[in-house]
mmCIF file of C-alpha atoms in Angstrom:
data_model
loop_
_atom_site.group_PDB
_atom_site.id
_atom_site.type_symbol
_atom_site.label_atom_id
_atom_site.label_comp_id
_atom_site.label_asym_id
_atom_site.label_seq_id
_atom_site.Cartn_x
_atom_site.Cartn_y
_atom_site.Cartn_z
ATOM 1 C CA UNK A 1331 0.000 0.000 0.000
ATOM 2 C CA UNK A 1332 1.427 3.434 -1.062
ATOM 3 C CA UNK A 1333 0.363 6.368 0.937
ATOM 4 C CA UNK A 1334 1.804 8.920 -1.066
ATOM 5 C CA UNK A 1335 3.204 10.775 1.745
ATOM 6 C CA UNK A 1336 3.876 14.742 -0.073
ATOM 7 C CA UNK A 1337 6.287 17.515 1.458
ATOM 8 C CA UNK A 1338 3.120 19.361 2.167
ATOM 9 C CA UNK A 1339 1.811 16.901 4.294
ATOM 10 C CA UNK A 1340 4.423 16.808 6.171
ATOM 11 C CA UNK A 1341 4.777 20.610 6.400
ATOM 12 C CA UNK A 1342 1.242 20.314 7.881
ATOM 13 C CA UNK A 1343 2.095 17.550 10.499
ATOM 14 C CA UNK A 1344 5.130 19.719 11.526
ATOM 15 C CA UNK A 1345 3.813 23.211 11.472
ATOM 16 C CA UNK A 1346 0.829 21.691 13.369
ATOM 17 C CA UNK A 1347 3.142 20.161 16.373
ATOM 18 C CA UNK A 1348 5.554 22.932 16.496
ATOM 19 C CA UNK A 1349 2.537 25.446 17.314
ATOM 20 C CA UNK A 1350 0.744 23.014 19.629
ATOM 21 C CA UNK A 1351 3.867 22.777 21.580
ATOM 22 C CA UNK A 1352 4.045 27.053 21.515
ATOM 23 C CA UNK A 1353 0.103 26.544 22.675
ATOM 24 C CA UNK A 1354 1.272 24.219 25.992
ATOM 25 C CA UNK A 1355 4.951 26.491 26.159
ATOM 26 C CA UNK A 1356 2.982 29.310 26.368
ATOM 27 C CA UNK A 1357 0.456 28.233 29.167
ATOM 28 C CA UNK A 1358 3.463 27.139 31.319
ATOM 29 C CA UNK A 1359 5.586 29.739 30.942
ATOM 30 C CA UNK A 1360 2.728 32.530 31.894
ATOM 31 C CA UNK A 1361 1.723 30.409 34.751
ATOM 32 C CA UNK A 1362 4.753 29.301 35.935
ATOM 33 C CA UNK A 1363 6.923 31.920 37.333
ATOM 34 C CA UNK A 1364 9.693 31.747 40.493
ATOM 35 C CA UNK A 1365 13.675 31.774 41.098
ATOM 36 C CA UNK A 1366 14.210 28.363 42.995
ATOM 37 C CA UNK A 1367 16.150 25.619 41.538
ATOM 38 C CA UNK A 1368 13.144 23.188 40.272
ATOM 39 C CA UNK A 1369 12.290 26.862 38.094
ATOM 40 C CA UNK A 1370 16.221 27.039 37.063
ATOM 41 C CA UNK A 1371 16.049 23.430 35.282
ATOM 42 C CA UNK A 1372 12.361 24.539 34.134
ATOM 43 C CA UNK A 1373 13.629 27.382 32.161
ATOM 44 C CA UNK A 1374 16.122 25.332 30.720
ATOM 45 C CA UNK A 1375 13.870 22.774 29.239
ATOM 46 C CA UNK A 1376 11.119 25.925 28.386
ATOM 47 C CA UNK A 1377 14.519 27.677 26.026
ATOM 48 C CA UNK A 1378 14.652 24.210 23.972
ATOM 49 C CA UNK A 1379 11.057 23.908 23.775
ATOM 50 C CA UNK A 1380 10.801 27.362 22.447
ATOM 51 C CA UNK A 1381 13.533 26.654 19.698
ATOM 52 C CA UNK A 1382 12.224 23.149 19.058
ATOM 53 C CA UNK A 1383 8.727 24.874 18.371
ATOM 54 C CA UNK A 1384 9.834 27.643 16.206
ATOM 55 C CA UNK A 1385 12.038 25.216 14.156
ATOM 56 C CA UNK A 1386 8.897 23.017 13.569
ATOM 57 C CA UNK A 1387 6.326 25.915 13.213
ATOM 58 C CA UNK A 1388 8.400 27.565 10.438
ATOM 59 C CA UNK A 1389 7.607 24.898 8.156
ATOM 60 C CA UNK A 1390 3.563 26.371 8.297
ATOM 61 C CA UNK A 1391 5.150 28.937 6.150
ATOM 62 C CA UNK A 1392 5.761 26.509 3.207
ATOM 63 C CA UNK A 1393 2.400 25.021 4.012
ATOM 64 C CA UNK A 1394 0.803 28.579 3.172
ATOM 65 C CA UNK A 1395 2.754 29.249 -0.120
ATOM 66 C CA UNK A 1396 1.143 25.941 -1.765
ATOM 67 C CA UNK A 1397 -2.176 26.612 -0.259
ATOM 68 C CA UNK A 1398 -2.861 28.836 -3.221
ATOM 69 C CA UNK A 1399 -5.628 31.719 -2.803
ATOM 70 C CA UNK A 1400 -8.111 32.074 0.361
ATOM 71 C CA UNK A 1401 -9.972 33.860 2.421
ATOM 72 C CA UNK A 1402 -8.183 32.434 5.544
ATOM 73 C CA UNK A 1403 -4.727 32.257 3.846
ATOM 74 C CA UNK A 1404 -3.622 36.037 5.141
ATOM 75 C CA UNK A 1405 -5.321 35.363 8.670
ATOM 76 C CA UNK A 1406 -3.184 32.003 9.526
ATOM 77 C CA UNK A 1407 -0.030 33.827 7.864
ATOM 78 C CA UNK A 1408 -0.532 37.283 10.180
ATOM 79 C CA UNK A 1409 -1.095 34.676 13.319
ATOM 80 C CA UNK A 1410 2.109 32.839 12.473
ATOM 81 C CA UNK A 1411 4.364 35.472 11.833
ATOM 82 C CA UNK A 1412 3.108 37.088 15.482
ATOM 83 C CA UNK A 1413 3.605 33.760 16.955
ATOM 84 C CA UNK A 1414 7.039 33.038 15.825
ATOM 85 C CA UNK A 1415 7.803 36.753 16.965
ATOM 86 C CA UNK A 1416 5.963 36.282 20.445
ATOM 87 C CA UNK A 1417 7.992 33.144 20.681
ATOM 88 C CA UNK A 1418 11.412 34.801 19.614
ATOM 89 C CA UNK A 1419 10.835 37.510 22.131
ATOM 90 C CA UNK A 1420 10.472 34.506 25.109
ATOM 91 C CA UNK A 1421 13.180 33.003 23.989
ATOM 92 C CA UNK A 1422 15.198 36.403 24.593
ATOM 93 C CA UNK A 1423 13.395 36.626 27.976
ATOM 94 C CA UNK A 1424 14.241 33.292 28.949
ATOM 95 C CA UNK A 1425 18.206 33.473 28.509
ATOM 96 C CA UNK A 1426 18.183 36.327 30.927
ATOM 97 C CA UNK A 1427 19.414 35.478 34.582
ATOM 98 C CA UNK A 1428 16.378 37.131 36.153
ATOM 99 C CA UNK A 1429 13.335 37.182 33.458
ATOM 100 C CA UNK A 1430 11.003 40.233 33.812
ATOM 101 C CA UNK A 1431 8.112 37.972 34.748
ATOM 102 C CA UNK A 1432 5.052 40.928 33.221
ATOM 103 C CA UNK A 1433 7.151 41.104 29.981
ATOM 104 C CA UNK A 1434 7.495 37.182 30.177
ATOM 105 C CA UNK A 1435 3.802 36.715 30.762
ATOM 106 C CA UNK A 1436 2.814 38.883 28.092
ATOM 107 C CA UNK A 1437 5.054 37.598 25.451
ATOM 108 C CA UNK A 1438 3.937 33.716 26.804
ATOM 109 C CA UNK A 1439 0.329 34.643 26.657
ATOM 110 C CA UNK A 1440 0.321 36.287 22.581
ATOM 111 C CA UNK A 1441 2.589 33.438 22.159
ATOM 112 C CA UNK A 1442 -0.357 31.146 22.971
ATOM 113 C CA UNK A 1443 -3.284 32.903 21.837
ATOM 114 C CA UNK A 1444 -1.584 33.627 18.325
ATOM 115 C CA UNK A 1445 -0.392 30.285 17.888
ATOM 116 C CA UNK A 1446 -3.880 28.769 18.858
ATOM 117 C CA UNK A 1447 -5.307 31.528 15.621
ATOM 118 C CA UNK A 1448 -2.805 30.168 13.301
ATOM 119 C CA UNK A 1449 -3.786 26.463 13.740
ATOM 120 C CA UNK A 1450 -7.015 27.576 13.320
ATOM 121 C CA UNK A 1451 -6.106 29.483 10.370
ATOM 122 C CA UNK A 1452 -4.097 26.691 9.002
ATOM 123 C CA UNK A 1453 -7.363 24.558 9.405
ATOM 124 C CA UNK A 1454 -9.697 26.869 7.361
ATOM 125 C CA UNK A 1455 -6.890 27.335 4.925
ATOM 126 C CA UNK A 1456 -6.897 23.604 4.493
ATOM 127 C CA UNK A 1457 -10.645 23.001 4.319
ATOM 128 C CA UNK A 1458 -11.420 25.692 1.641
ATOM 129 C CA UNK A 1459 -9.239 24.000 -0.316
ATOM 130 C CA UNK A 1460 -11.587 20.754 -0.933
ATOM 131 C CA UNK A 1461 -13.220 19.067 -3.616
ATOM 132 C CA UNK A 1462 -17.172 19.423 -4.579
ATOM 133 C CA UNK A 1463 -18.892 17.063 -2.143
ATOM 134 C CA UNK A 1464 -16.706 16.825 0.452
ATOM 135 C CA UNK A 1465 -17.637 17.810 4.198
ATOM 136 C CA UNK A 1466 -14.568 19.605 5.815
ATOM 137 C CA UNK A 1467 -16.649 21.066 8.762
ATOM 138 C CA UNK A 1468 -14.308 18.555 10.894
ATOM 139 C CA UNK A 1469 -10.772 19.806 9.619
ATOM 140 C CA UNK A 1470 -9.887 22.366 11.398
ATOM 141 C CA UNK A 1471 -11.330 20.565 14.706
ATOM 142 C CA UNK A 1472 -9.034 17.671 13.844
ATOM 143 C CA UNK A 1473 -5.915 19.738 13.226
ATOM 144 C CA UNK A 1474 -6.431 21.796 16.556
ATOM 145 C CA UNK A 1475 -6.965 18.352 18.311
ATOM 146 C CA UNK A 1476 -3.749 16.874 16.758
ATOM 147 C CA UNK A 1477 -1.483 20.151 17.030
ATOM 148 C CA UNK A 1478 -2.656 19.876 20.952
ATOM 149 C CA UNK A 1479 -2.039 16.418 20.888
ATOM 150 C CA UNK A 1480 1.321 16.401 19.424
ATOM 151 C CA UNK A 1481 2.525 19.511 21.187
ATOM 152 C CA UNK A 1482 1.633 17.866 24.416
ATOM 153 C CA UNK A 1483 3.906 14.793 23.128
ATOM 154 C CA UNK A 1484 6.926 16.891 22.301
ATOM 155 C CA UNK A 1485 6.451 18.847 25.894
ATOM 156 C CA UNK A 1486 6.709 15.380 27.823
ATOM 157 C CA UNK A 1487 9.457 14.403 25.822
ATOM 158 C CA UNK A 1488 11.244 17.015 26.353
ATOM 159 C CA UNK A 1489 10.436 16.909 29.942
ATOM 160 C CA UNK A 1490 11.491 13.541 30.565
ATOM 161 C CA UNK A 1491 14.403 14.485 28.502
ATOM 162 C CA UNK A 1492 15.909 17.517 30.352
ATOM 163 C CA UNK A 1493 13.973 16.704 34.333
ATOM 164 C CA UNK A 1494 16.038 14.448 37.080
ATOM 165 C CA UNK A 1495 14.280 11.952 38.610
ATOM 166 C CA UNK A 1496 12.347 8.685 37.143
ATOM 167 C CA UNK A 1497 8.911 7.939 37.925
ATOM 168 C CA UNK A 1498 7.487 11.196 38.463
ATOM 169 C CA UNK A 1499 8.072 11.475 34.452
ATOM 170 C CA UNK A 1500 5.071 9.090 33.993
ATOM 171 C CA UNK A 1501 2.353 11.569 35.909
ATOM 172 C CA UNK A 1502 1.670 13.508 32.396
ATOM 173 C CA UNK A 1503 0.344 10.093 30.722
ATOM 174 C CA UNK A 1504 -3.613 10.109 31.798
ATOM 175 C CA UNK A 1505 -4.022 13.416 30.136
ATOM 176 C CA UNK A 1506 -1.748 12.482 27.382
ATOM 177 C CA UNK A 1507 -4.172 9.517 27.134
ATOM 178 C CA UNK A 1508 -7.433 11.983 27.340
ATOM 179 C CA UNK A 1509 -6.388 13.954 24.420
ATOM 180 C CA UNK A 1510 -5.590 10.616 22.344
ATOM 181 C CA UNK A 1511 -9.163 9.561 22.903
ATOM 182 C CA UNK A 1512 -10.477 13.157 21.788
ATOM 183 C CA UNK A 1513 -8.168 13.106 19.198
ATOM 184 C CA UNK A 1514 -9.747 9.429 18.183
ATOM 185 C CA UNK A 1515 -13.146 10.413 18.229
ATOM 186 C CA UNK A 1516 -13.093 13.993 16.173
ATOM 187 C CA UNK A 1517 -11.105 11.833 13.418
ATOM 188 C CA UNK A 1518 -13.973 9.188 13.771
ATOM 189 C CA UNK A 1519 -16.320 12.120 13.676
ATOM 190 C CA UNK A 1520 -14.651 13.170 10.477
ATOM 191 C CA UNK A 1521 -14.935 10.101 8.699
ATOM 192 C CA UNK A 1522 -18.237 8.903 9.189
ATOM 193 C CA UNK A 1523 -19.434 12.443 8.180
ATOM 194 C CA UNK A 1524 -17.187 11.974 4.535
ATOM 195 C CA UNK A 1525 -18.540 8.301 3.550
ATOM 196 C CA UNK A 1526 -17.844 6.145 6.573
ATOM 197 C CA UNK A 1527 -14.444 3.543 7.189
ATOM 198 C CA UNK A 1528 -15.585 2.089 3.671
ATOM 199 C CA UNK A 1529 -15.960 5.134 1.812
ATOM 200 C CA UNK A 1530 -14.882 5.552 -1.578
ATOM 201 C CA UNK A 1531 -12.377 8.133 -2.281
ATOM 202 C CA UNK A 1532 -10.991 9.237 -5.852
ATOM 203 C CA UNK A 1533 -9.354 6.247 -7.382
ATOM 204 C CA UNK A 1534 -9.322 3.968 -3.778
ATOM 205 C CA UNK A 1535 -11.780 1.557 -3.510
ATOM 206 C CA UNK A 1536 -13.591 0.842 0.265
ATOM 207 C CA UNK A 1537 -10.673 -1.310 1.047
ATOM 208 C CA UNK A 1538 -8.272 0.257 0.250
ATOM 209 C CA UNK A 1539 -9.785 3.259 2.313
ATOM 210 C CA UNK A 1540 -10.523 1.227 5.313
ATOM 211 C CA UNK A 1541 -6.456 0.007 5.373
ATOM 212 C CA UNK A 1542 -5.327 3.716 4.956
ATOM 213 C CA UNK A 1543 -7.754 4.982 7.933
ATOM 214 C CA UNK A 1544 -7.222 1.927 10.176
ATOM 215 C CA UNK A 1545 -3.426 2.301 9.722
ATOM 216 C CA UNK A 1546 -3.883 6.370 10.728
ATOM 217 C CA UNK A 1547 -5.730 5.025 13.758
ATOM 218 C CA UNK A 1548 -2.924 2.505 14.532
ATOM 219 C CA UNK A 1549 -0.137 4.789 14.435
ATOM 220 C CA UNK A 1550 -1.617 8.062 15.372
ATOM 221 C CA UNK A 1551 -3.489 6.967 18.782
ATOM 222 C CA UNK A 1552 -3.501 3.046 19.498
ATOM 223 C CA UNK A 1553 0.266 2.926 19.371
ATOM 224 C CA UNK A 1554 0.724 5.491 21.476
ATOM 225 C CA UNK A 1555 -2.336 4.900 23.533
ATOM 226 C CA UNK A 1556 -0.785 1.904 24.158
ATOM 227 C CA UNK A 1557 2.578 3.040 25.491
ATOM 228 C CA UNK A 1558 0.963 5.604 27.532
ATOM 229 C CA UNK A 1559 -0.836 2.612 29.146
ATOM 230 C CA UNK A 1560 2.462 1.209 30.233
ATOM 231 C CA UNK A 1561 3.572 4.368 31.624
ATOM 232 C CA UNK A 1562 1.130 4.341 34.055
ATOM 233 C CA UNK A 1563 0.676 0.692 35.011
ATOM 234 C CA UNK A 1564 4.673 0.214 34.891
ATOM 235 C CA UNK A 1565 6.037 4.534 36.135
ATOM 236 C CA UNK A 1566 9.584 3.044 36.310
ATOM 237 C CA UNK A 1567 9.068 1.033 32.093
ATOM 238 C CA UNK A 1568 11.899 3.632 30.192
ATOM 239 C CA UNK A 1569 9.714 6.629 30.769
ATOM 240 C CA UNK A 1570 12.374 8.398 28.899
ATOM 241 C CA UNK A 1571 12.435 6.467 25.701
ATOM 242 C CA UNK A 1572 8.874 5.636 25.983
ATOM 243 C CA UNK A 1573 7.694 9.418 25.610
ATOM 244 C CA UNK A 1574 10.492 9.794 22.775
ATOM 245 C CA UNK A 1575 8.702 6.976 21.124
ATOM 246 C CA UNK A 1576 4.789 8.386 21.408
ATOM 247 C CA UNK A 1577 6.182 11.492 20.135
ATOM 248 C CA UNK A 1578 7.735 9.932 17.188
ATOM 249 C CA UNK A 1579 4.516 7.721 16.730
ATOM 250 C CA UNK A 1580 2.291 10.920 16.942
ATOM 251 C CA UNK A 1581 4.173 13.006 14.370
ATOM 252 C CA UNK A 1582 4.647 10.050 11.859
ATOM 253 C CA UNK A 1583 0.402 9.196 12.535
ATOM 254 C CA UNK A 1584 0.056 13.457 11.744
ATOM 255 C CA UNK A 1585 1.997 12.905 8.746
ATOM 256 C CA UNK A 1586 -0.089 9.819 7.613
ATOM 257 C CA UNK A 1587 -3.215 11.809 8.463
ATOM 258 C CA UNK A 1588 -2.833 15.154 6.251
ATOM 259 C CA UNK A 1589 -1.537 12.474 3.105
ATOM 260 C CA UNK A 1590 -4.760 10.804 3.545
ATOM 261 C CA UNK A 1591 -6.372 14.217 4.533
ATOM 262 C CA UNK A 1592 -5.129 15.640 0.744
ATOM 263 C CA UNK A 1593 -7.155 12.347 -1.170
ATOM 264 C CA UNK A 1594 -9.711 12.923 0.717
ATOM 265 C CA UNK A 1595 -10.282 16.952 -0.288
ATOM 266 C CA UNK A 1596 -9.602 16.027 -3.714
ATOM 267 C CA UNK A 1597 -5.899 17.656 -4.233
ATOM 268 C CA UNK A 1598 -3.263 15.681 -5.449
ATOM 269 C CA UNK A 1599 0.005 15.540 -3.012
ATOM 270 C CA UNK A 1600 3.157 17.256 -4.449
ATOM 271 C CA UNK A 1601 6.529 15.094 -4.500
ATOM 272 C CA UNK A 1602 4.739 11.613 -2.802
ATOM 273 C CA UNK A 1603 7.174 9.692 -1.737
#
């Protein structure tokens, strides 16, 4: 089975994680403020967030140059550009030995908000995109539910990457698990409002549909679902390489998701691999 996996899909798996992860970066950081040493080793982990979210939320521009004309094109551009500068300005503000905590707050809190409008934008962008006959009311649902999703991944992983300790890394994992299952039922949602598992799209027959959607499902939530499982019946299981890999599972499942997403609103992917 070939997906046909295009650079713009992934763009759109990336772009979507790297702001999800400025959504949960910007929460902490306007909520969590303080000098002690648990807030030194914070702020450490919050500067490589920042970069690792900028990095990935760059690629959104790409994303928007292939999107061709839209209404919603200039709004998701104008909330990107003010996120990556909201997020530039915390990264400044974080390298200092003694962050302003008003300026921090404020740049943490457009950070958020503006990254939340550019998902949304992204989604709108997408869905006005699609095909005659095709019901995209559930897009840009689904791509605020994976960016959140995702972005929570990459925020544990980096937490269990840069925090001491062992078994306290495992507390994240129920609400990891709660945004899986709302992730799993919006897709659901989706499909059953475009056709159903079986439905026919362009040139793939039911089956071939049902494989492609199943094996999204697989790799975007049961995998993972799965893995947070054993994080919290086993705390002490590799909670270090076990967030690394539901990160990993989460962005390839994105990735799967937006190829299939692209047959589905009747646009051909560009350079499928």
């Amino acid at each position: 089975m070939r997906f046909g996996i295009s650079l713009q899909a992934l763009c759109a798996a990336l772009a979507a994680a790297g702001l999800g992860l400025l959504i949960w970066l910007g929460i902490s950081v306007a909520l969590l403020q303080g000098g002690g040493s648990d807030m030194v080793l914070l702020r450490s982990m919050q500067r490589t967030g920042v970069i690792v979210a900028m990095t990935l939320a760059v690629s959104a521009a790409l994303l928007l140059r292939h999107a061709g004309a839209g209404r919603w094109r200039p709004l998701a551009a104008a909330a990107l550009g003010i996120a990556l500068a909201a997020a530039g300005a915390m990264l400044v503000l974080l390298r200092g030995q003694a962050p302003d905590p008003g300026w921090l707050a404020v740049a943490s809190t457009v950070a958020f908000l503006s990254a939340v409008a550019a998902v949304l934008g992204l989604g709108l962008t997408l869905a006005a995109r699609g095909r005659d006959g095709w019901r995209p009311q559930m897009v840009t649902p689904n791509l605020l539910a994976y960016a959140l999703l995702s972005g929570a991944a990459l925020l544990f992983a980096l937490i269990a990457w840069k925090w001491p300790g062992g078994s306290e890394l495992a507390v994240p994992a129920p609400s990891l698990i709660m945004l899986l299952l709302v992730t799993a039922a919006l897709k659901l949602l989706y499909w059953f409002e475009n056709g159903g598992l079986h439905a026919r799209i362009g040139d793939l027959d039911p089956r071939d549909t049902l494989r492609r959607r199943a094996l999204v499902l697989a790799v975007l939530v049961l995998a993972p679902l799965a893995l947070a499982a054993v994080l919290v019946l086993w705390p002490q299981s590799l909670p270090r390489l076990g967030w690394g890999l539901i990160a990993a599972l989460i962005l390839a499942g994105g990735t799967l998701e937006q190829s299939l997403l692209a047959r589905e609103g009747g646009w051909s992917p560009q350079g499928a691999i």
